[in-house]
PDB file of C-alpha atoms and ligand atoms in Angstrom:
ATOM      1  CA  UNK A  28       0.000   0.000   0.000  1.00  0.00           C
ATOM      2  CA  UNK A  29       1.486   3.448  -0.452  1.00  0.00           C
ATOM      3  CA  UNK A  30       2.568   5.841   1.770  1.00  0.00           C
ATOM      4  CA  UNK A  31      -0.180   8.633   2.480  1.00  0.00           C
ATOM      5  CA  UNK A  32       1.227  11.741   1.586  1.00  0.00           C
ATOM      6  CA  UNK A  33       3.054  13.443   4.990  1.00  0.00           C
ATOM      7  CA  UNK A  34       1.385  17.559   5.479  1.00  0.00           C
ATOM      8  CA  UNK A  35       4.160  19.916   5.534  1.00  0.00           C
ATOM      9  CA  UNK A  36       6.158  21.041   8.404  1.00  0.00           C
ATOM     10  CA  UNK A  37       8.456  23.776   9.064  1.00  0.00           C
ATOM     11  CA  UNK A  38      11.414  24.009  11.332  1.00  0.00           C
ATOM     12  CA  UNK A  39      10.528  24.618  15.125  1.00  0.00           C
ATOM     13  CA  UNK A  40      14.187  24.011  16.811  1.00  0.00           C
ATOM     14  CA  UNK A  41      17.242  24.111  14.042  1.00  0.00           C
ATOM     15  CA  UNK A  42      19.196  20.992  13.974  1.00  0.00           C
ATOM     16  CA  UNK A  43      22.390  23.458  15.484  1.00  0.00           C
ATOM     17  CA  UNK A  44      20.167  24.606  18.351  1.00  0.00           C
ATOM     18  CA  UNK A  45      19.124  20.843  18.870  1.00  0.00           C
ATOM     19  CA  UNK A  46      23.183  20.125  19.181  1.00  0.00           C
ATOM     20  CA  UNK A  47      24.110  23.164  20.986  1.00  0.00           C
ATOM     21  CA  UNK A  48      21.576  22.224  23.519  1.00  0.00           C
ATOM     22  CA  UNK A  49      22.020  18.987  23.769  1.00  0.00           C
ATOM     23  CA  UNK A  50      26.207  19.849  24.175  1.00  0.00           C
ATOM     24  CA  UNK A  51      25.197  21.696  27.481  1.00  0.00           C
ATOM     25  CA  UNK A  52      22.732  18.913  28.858  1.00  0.00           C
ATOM     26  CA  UNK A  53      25.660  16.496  28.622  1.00  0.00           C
ATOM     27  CA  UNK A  54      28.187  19.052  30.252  1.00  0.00           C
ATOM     28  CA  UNK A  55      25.464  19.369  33.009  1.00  0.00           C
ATOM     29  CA  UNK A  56      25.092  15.661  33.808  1.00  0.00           C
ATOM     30  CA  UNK A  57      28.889  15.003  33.602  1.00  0.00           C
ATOM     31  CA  UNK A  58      29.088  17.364  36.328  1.00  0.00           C
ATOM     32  CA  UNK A  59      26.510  15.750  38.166  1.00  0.00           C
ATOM     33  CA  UNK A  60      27.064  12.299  37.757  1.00  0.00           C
ATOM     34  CA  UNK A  61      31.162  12.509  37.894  1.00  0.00           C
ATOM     35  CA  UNK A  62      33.186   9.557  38.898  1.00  0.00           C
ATOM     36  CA  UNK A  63      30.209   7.693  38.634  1.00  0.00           C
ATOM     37  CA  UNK A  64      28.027   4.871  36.849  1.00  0.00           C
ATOM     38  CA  UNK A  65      25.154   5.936  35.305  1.00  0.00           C
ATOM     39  CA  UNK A  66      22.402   4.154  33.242  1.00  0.00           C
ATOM     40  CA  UNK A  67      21.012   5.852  30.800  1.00  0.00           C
ATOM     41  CA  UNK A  68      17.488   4.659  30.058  1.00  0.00           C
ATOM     42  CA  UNK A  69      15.886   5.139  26.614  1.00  0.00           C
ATOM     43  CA  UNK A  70      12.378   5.018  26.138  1.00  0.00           C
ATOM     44  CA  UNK A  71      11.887   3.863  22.846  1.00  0.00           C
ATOM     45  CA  UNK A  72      11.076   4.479  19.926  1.00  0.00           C
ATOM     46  CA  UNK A  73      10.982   8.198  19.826  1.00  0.00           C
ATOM     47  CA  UNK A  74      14.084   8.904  22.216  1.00  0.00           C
ATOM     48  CA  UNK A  75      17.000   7.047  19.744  1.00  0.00           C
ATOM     49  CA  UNK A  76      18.103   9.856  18.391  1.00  0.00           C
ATOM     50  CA  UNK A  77      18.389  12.568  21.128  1.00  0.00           C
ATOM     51  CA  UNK A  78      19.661   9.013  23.076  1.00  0.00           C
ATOM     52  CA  UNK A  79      22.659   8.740  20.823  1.00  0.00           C
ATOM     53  CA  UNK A  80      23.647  12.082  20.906  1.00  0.00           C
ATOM     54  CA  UNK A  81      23.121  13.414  24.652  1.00  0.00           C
ATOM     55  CA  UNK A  82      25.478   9.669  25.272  1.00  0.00           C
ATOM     56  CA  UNK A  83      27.720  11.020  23.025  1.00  0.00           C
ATOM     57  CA  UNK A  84      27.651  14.727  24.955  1.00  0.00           C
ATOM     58  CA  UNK A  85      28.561  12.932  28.492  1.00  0.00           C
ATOM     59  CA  UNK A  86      32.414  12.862  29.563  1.00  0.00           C
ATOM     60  CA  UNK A  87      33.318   9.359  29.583  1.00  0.00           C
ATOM     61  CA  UNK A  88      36.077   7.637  31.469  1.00  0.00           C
ATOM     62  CA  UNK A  89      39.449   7.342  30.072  1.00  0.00           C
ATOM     63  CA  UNK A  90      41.238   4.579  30.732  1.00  0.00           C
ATOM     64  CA  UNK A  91      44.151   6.920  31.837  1.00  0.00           C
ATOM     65  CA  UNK A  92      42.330   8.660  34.068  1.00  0.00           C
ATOM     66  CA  UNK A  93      39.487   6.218  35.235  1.00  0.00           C
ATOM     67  CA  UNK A  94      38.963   8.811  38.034  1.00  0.00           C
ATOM     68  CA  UNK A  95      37.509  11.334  35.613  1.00  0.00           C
ATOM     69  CA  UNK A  96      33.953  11.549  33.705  1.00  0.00           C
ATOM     70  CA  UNK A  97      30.992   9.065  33.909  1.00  0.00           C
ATOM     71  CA  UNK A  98      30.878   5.357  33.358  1.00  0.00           C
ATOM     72  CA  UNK A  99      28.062   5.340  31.013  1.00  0.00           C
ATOM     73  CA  UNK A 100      25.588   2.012  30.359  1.00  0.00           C
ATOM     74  CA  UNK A 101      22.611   1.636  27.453  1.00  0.00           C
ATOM     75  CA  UNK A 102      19.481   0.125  28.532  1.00  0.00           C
ATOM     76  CA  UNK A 103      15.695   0.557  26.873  1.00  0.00           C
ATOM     77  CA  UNK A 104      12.263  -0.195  27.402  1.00  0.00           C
ATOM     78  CA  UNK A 105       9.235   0.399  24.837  1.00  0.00           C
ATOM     79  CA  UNK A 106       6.576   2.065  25.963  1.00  0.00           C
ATOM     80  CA  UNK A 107       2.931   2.622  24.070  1.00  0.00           C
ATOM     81  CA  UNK A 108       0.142   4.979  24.552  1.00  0.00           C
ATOM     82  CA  UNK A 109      -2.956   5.320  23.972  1.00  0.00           C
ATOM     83  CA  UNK A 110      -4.607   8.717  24.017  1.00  0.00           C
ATOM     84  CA  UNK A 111      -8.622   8.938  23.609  1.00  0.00           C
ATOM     85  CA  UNK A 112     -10.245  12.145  24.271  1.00  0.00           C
ATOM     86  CA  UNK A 113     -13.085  10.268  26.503  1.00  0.00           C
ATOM     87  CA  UNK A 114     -11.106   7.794  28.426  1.00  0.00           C
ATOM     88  CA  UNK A 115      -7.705   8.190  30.455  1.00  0.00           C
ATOM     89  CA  UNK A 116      -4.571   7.592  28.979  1.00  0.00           C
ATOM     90  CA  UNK A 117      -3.270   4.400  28.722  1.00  0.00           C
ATOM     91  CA  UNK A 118       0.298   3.206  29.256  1.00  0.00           C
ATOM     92  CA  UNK A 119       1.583  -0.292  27.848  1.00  0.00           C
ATOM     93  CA  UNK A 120       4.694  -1.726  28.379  1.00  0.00           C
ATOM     94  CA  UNK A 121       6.460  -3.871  25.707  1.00  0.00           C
ATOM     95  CA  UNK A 122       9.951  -4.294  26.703  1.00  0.00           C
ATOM     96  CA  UNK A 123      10.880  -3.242  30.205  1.00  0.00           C
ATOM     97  CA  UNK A 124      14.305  -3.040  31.989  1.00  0.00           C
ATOM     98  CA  UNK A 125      16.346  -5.147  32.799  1.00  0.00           C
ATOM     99  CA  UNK A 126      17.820  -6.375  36.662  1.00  0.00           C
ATOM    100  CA  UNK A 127      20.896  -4.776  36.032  1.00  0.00           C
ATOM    101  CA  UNK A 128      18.689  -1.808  36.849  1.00  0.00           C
ATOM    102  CA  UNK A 129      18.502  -2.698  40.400  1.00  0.00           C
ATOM    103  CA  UNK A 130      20.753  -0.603  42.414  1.00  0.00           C
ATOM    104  CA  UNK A 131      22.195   1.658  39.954  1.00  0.00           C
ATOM    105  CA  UNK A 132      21.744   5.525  39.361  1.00  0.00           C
ATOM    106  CA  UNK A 133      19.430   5.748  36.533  1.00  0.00           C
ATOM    107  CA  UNK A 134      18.688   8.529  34.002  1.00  0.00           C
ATOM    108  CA  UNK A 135      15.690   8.036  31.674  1.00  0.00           C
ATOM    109  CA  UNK A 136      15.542   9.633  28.509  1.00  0.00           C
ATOM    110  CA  UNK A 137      12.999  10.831  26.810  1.00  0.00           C
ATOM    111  CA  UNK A 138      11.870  12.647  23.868  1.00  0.00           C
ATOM    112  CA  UNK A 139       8.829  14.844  25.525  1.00  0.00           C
ATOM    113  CA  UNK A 140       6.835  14.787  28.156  1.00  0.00           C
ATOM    114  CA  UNK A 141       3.268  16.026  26.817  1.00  0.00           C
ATOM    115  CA  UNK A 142       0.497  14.382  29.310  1.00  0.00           C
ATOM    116  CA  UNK A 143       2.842  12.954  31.882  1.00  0.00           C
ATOM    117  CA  UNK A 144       0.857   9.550  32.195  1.00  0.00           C
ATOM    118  CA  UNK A 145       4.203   7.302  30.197  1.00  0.00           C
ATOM    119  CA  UNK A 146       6.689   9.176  32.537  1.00  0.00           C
ATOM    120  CA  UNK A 147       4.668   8.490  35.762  1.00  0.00           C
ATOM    121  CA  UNK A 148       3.775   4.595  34.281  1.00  0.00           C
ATOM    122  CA  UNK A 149       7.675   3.704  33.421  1.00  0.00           C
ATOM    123  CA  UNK A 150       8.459   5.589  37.462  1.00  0.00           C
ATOM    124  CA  UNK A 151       6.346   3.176  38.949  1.00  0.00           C
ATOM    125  CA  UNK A 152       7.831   0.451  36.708  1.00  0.00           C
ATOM    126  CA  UNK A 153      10.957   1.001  37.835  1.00  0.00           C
ATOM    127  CA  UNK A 154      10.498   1.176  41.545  1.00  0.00           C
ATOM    128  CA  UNK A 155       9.483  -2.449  41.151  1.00  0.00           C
ATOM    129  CA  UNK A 156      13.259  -2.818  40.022  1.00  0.00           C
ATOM    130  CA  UNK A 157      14.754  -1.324  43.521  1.00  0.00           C
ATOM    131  CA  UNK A 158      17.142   1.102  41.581  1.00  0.00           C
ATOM    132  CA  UNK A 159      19.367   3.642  43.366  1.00  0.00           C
ATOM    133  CA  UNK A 160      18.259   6.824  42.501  1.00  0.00           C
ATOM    134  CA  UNK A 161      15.854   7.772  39.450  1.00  0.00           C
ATOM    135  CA  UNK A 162      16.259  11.116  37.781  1.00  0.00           C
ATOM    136  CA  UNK A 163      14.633  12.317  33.923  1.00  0.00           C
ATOM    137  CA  UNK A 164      16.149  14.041  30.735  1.00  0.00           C
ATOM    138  CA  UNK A 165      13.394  15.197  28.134  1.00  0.00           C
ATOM    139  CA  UNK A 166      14.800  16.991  25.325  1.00  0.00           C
ATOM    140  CA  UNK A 167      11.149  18.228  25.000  1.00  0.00           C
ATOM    141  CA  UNK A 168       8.431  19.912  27.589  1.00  0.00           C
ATOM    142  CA  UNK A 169       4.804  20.306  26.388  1.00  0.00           C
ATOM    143  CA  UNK A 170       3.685  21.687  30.037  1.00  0.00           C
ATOM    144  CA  UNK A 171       0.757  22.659  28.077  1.00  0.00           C
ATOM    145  CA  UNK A 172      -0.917  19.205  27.936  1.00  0.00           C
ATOM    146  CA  UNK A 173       0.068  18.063  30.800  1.00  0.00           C
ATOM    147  CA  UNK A 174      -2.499  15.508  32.970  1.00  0.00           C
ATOM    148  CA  UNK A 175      -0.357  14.184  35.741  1.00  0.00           C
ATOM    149  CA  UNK A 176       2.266  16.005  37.818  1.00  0.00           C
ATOM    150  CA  UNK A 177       5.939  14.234  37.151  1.00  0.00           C
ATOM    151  CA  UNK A 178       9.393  15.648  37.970  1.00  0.00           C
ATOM    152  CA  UNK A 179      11.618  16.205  35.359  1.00  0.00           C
ATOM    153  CA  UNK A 180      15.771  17.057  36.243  1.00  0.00           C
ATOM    154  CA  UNK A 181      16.987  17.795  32.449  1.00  0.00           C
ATOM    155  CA  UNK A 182      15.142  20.063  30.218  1.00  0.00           C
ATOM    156  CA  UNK A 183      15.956  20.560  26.485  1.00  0.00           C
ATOM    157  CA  UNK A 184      13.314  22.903  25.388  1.00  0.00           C
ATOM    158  CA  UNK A 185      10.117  23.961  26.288  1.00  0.00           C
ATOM    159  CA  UNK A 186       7.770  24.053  23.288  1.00  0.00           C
ATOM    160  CA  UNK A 187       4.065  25.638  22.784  1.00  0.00           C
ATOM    161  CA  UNK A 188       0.945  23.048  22.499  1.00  0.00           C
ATOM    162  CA  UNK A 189       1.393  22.135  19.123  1.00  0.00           C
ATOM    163  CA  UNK A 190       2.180  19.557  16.778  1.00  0.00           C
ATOM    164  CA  UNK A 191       5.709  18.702  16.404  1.00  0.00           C
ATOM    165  CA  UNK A 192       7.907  15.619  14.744  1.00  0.00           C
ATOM    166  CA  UNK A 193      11.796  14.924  13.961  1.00  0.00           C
ATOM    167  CA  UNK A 194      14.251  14.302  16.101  1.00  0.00           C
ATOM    168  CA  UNK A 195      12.880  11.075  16.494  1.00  0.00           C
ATOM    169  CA  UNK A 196       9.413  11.902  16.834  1.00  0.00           C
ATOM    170  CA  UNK A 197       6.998  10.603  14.134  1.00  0.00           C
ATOM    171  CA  UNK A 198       2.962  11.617  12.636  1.00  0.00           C
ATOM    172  CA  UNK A 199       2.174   8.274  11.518  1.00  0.00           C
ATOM    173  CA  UNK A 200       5.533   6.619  12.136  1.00  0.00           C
ATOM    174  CA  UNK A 201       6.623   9.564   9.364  1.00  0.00           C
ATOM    175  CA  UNK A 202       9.493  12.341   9.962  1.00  0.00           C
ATOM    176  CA  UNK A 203      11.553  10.395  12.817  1.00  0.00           C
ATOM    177  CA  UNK A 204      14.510  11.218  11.174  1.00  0.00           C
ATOM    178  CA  UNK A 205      14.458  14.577  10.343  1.00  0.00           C
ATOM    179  CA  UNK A 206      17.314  15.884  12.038  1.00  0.00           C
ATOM    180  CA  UNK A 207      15.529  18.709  13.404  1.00  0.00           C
ATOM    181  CA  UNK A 208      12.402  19.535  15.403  1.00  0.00           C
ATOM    182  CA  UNK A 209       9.868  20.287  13.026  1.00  0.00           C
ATOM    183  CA  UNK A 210       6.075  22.121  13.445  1.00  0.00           C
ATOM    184  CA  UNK A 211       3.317  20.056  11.560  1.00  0.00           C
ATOM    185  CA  UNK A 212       1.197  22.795   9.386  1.00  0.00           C
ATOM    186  CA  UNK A 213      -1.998  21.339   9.853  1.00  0.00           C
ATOM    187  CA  UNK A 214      -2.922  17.582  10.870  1.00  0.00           C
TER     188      UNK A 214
HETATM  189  C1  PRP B  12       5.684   9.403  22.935  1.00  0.00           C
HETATM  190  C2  PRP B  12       6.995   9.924  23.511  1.00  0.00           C
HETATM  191  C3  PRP B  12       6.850   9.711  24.988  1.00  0.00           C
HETATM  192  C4  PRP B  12       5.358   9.772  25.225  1.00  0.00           C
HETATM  193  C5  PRP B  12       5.009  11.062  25.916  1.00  0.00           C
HETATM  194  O1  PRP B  12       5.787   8.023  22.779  1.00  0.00           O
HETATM  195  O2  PRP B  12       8.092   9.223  22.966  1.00  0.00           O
HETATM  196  O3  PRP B  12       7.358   8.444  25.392  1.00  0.00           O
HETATM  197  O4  PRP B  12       4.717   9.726  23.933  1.00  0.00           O
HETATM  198  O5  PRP B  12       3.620  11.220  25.995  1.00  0.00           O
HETATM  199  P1  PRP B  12       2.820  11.397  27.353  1.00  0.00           P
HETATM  200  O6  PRP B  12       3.593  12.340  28.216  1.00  0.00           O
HETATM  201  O7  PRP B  12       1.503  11.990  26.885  1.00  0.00           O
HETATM  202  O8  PRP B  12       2.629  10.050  27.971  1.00  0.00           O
HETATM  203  P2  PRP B  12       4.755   7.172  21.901  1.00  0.00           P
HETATM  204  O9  PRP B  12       3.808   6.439  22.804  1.00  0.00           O
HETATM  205  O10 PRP B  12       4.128   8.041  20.854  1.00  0.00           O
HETATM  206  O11 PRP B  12       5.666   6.070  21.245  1.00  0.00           O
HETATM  207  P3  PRP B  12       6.986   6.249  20.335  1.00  0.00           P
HETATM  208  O12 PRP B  12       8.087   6.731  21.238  1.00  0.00           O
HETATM  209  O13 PRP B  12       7.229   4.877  19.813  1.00  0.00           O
HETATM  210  O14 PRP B  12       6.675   7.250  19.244  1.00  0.00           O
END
């Protein structure tokens, strides 16, 4: 079947911001997390991008100077939501973390936090999992839609209550690799 035709976007956050951004995030959390291991959690699917880049922004260790940056470790879970206007939102989880989790600092990271409800679902998730501390990186803040209070450490951007996909983010599993946040005209 062919692929229905995409509406246009334009560019909300330049891929350079995005970077520049994301450059000072990763200073931030070396700082934080220094001489330390640290997992980073992605939520997938919309967070592999912003994942492999804010990883790539953290001060690792050297092997000549172990006592210097942040031992870094991958893990993911998959997470689906459903969003009807009439019923609460509803959280699924299709891959969750693994028990290497338990005990360890933990940093999830996310694309964007719109209603709350998958950020509050995967914290209560991962409580079951008895980690060390829990803290959250969202290269993207919709305050405006928000449903359920959650506490979020690492900011990106704060956007208005609209539309948006690249990055990672997708309109009909279109546009998740646009290297750039984009605005969707009309939907
Ligand atoms: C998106 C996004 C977040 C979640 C945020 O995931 O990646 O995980 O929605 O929404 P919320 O704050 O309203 O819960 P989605 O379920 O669309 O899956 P995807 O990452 O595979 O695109």
């Amino acid at each position: 079947m062919p692929a229905t035709k995409p509406p246009p976007e334009s560019v909300l956050i330049s891929e350079s911001c995005l970077q520049h951004r994301i450059r000072e995030l990763g200073a931030q959390i070396s700082i934080d997390y220094e001489n330390q291991e640290l997992v980073l959690l992605g939520v997938l699917r919309g967070s592999v991008l912003f994942f492999a880049d804010l990883a790539r922004a953290i001060s690792a260790t050297h092997p000549s100077d172990p006592d210097c940056g942040v031992q870094v470790r991958f893990e993911f879970v998959q997470l689906m939501s459903y969003h009807e206007s009439t019923k609460p939102s509803k959280v699924q989880l299709i891959r969750g973390g693994s028990n290497y989790l338990e005990h360890r600092h933990i940093l999830i990271v996310e694309d964007i936090v719109d209603t709350g409800h998958t950020l509050k679902f995967l914290r209560e998730h991962l409580e079951t999992l008895n980690p060390k501390t829990v803290k959250v990186c969202t290269l993207l803040d919709k305050p405006a839609q928000r449903q359920v209070p959650v506490a979020i450490d690492y900011i990106g951007f704060e956007i208005p209550d609209a539309f948006v996909v690249g990055y990672g983010l997708d309109y009909a599993q279109q546009y998740r690799n646009l290297p750039y946040i984009a605005l969707l005209e009309s939907t």
